[in-house]
Structures are given as structure tokens and as C-alpha cells.
């Protein structure tokens, strides 16, 4: 990765070693502020790279800041290591925008599998109650190459999960 040199340079600084030693233990939080530009994302990327078993969560004030973090970290870390959990745009438990609902479900599913090392979200999304983790366990369908499934049973299962059967898939939550 072309930006590895930036992370290497940061990791070679004695202040970075001191930062590694100052990190809190599991279950504790650490707040960092006042870093200019994208240096906060560079610091987090270096920490994530140096501590491959740690899970990091960034709580941004709003969507624009979270999306800035996402763009920076996707340039610095492997794309599958970073995920964004957006806030709802609708009121209550339902989400009127299928793309946002889909992104929320996909992110929670990846986090539950341990596939995410850095989670980005907003203060609003963090405060929202959701039943998604439990629903994900009960509404998961895995299809594998070579596996034989009865079409009628799979159709009933997908429709029961809220998918719409259409002649050609053009949007989220559709199947054909």
C-alpha cells in the first residue's frame, strides 16, 4: 500500500511508542482530540496495524465527520478492516431508506463475525436502540456454490425476511 510509508514513519517515533504504552486496557475508553487534519486517522491506522487483535470504535459528532474518517481509514487500512454504522434517518425502529438499513445490517453482521477492526459511527447512531443483532441471527440465509435448495422454500424464507420477488433485481431487498 502506498501510504504504508506514512504509517511506518509514525510508528518509528518515540511518541508513538509512548502512545502504545498509554492505551487503556480492555473495556476502557480513551479520548483523543486536537489533532490537525487527517492525523487522527493516521494515528488510529498505525495503532490498528500495530495491535491487530484490538477493536477500535470511533464515535463522530455527525455523518460528515464519520464519512471523513471512513475515507481516510479506507485509504490507510485494508478496506475490509473498516466499517461504518450510520444513524437512522427515520424515526422509531423502522428505516425508510433501504440503503441505510442495508448498511446497518451488513455492518452489524460483519462486527458480529469479528471481521471489523475499526468501527465508525455517530453519537446519534450509538444512542439508538436496535433489535438488529438478534434479528440477524434468526434471519440469516447462507447460499453456497453446489448446495441444493428447494426454490419454493427459499422463496418463502426470503419473502418472510422482507425481500421482494421481482423479475429483475434493481434495488436493495429484492430477489429474482
Tab-separated table of N, CA and C in Angstrom, residues 7 20 36 38 49 63 70 79 81 106 115 130 142 152-153 163:
chain	number	residue	atom	x	y	z
A	7	UNK	N	2.555	5.420	7.728
A	7	UNK	CA	2.360	4.672	8.974
A	7	UNK	C	3.701	4.215	9.552
A	20	UNK	N	1.399	3.884	22.516
A	20	UNK	CA	1.064	2.457	22.634
A	20	UNK	C	1.009	2.035	24.101
A	36	UNK	N	-4.591	17.804	14.030
A	36	UNK	CA	-4.987	18.523	12.808
A	36	UNK	C	-5.236	17.593	11.623
A	38	UNK	N	-6.068	15.039	8.917
A	38	UNK	CA	-6.300	13.593	8.963
A	38	UNK	C	-5.319	12.857	9.865
A	49	UNK	N	-2.843	-1.173	13.002
A	49	UNK	CA	-1.868	-2.031	12.332
A	49	UNK	C	-0.924	-2.678	13.345
A	63	UNK	N	-22.586	12.716	10.663
A	63	UNK	CA	-22.320	11.917	9.464
A	63	UNK	C	-21.147	12.456	8.649
A	70	UNK	N	-14.054	7.586	7.502
A	70	UNK	CA	-14.159	6.395	6.658
A	70	UNK	C	-13.255	6.525	5.428
A	79	UNK	N	-9.541	-2.375	3.164
A	79	UNK	CA	-10.943	-1.964	3.137
A	79	UNK	C	-11.870	-2.776	4.004
A	81	UNK	N	-11.250	-4.003	6.877
A	81	UNK	CA	-10.983	-3.813	8.294
A	81	UNK	C	-11.822	-2.695	8.900
A	106	UNK	N	-25.513	-4.938	7.344
A	106	UNK	CA	-24.236	-5.500	6.898
A	106	UNK	C	-23.120	-5.215	7.899
A	115	UNK	N	-15.108	-9.486	11.747
A	115	UNK	CA	-14.433	-9.089	10.512
A	115	UNK	C	-14.055	-7.610	10.495
A	130	UNK	N	-31.579	-0.906	19.081
A	130	UNK	CA	-31.893	-1.738	17.927
A	130	UNK	C	-32.016	-3.199	18.343
A	142	UNK	N	-27.530	-18.493	4.210
A	142	UNK	CA	-26.252	-18.690	3.540
A	142	UNK	C	-26.465	-19.610	2.359
A	152	UNK	N	-39.032	-23.203	-3.756
A	152	UNK	CA	-40.237	-22.745	-3.060
A	152	UNK	C	-39.932	-22.408	-1.595
A	153	UNK	N	-39.117	-23.239	-0.929
A	153	UNK	CA	-38.770	-22.980	0.470
A	153	UNK	C	-37.896	-21.735	0.613
A	163	UNK	N	-37.853	-9.553	1.794
A	163	UNK	CA	-37.387	-9.365	0.429
A	163	UNK	C	-38.578	-9.403	-0.527
